[in-house]
C-alpha positions as a LaTeX table, in Angstrom:
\begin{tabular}{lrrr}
\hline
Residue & $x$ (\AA) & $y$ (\AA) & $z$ (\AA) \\
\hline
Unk1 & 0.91 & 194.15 & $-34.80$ \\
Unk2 & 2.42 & 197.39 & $-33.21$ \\
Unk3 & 0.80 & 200.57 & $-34.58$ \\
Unk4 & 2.90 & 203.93 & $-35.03$ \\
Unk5 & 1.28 & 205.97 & $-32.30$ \\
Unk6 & 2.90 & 203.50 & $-29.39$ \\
Unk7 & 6.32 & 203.71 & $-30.76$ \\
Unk8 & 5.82 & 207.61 & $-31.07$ \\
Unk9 & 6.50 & 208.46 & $-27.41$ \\
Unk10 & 10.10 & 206.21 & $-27.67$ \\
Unk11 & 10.97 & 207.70 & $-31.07$ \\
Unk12 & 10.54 & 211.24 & $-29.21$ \\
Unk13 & 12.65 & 210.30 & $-25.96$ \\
Unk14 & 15.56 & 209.59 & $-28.63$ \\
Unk15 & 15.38 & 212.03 & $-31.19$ \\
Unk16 & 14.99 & 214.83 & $-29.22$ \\
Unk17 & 18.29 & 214.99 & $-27.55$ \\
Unk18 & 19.54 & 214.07 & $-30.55$ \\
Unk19 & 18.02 & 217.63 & $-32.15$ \\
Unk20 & 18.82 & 219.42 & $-28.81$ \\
Unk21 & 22.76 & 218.86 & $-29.53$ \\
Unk22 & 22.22 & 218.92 & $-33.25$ \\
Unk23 & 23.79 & 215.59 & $-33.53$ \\
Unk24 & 27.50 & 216.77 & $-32.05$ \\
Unk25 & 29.35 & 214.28 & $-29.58$ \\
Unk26 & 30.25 & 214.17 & $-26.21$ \\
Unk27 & 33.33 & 216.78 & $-25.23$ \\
Unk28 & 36.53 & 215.35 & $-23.42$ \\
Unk29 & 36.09 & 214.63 & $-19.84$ \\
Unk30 & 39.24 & 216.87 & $-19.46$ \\
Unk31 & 37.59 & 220.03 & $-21.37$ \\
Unk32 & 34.25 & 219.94 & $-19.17$ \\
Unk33 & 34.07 & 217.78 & $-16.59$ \\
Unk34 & 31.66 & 217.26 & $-13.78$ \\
Unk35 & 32.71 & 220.15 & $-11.45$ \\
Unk36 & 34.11 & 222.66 & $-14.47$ \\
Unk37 & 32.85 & 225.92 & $-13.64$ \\
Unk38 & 31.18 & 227.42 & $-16.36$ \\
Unk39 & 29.46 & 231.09 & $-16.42$ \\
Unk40 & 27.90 & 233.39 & $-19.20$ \\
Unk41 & 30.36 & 235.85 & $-21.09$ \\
Unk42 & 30.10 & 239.19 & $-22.10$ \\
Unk43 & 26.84 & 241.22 & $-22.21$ \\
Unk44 & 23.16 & 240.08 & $-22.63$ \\
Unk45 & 22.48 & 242.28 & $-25.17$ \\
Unk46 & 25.38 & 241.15 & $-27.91$ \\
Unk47 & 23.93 & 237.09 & $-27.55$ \\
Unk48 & 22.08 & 235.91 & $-30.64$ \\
Unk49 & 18.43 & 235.18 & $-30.43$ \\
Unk50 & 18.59 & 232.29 & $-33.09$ \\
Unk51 & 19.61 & 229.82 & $-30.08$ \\
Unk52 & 17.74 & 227.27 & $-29.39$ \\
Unk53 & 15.15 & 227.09 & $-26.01$ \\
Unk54 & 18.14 & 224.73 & $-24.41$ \\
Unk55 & 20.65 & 226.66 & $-25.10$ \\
Unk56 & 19.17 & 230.29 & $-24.12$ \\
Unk57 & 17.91 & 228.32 & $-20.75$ \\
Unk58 & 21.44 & 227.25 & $-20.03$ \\
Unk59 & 22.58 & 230.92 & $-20.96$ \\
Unk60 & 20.36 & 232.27 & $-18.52$ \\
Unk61 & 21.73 & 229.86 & $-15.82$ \\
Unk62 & 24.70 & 230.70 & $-16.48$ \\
Unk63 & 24.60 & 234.41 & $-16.00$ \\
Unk64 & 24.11 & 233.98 & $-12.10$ \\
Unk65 & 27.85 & 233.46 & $-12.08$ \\
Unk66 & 30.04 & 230.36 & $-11.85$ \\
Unk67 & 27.95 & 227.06 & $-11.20$ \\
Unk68 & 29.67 & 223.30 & $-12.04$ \\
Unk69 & 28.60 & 221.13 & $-15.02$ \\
Unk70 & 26.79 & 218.86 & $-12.43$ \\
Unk71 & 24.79 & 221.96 & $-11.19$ \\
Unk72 & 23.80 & 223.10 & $-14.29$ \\
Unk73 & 22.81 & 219.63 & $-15.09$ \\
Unk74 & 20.58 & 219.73 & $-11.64$ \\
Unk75 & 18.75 & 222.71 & $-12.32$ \\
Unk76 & 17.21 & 221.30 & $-16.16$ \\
Unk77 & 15.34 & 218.27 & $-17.00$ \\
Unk78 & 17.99 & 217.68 & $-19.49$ \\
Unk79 & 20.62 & 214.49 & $-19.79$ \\
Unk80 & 23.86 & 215.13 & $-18.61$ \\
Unk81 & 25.34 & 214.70 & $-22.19$ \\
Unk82 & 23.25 & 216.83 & $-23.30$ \\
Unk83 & 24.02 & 219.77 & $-20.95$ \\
Unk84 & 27.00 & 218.73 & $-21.70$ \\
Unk85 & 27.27 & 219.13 & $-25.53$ \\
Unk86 & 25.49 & 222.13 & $-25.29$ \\
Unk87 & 27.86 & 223.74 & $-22.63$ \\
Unk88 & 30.63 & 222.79 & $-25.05$ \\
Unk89 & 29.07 & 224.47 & $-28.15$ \\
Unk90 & 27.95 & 227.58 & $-26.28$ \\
Unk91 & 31.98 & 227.89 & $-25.43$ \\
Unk92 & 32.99 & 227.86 & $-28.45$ \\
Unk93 & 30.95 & 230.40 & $-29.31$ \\
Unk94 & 32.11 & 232.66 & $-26.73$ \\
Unk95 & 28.95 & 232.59 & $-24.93$ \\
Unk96 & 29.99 & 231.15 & $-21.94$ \\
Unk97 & 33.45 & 231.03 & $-20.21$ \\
Unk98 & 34.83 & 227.86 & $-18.60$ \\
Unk99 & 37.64 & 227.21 & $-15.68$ \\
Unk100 & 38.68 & 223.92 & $-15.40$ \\
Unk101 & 39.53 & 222.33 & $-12.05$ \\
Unk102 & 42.41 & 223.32 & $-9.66$ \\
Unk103 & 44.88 & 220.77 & $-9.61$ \\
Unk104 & 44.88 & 219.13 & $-6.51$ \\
Unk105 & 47.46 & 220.15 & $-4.05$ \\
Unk106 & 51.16 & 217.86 & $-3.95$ \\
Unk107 & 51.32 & 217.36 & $-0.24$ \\
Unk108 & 53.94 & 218.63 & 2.10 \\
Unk109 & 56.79 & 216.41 & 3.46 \\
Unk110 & 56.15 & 215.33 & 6.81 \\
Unk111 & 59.61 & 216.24 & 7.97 \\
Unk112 & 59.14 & 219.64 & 6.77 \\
Unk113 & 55.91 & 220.36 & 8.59 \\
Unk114 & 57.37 & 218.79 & 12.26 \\
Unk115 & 60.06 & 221.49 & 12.01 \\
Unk116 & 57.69 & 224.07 & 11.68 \\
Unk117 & 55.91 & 223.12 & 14.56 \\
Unk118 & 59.22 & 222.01 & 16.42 \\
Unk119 & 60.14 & 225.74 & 15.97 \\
Unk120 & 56.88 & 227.13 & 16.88 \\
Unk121 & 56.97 & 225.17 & 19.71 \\
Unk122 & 60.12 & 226.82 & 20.87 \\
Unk123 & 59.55 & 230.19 & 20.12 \\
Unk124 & 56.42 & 230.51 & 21.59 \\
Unk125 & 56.46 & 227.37 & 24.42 \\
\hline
\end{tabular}
C-alpha cells in the first residue's frame, strides 16, 4: 500500500505551477511567443507589493531592459508555461511592456538588385 508522504513530492511538482499561474491558461503563441521582447513598465516605486515571489522575480528581470520570453525563461527555474502565463498576466496589468516580433523581411527581386549593381558597376568601373 502507498502511504501519503511518497505521493507528497509529485502532488507538489503539479500543484505548484498550478498556484504560481493561479490556474490561468497558456497565452496565444502570437501574443508572446518565444523571442517576444518583454521589459518592465513604468517606475519601481508605483508596482504593487501583493505579487507573488514569481511574479516580483520576473519583474525584477525585466527591469534590465528588453530580454525574449526564452531568456526570461533561462534565467528562472520555472516551466516555460509558466513564465509564460505569468508574463501574460503581468501585461495586462501594465507591469511589463511587450514588442512582438519584426515581420520578416519580403525579399527583393533579383532583377532589381542586378541593376543596381549593373549601374554601380558602370559608374564607378
Amino acid at each position: 500500500m502507498i502511504g501519503f508522504d511518497e505521493l507528497e513530492p509529485e502532488a507538489a511538482e503539479l500543484v505548484r505551477p498550478y498556484v504560481i499561474t493561479k490556474g490561468r491558461g497558456l497565452p496565444d503563441e502570437e501574443h508572446l511567443s518565444l523571442i517576444t521582447l518583454v521589459t518592465a513598465a513604468g517606475d519601481r516605486q508605483q508596482r504593487p507589493t501583493q505579487l507573488s515571489p514569481e511574479e516580483q522575480g520576473l519583474l525584477d528581470l525585466c527591469t534590465a531592459g528588453y530580454l525574449s520570453v526564452a531568456e526570461i525563461a533561462g534565467h528562472t527555474r520555472l516551466p516555460m508555461g509558466v513564465v509564460k502565463i505569468v508574463l501574460a498576466a503581468l501585461t495586462e496589468g501594465g507591469y511589463l511592456i511587450t514588442r512582438p516580433p519584426v515581420q520578416r523581411a519580403t525579399l527583393t527581386d533579383r532583377h532589381i538588385l542586378e541593376e543596381v549593381l549593373n549601374g554601380l558597376r558602370t559608374k564607378f568601373g
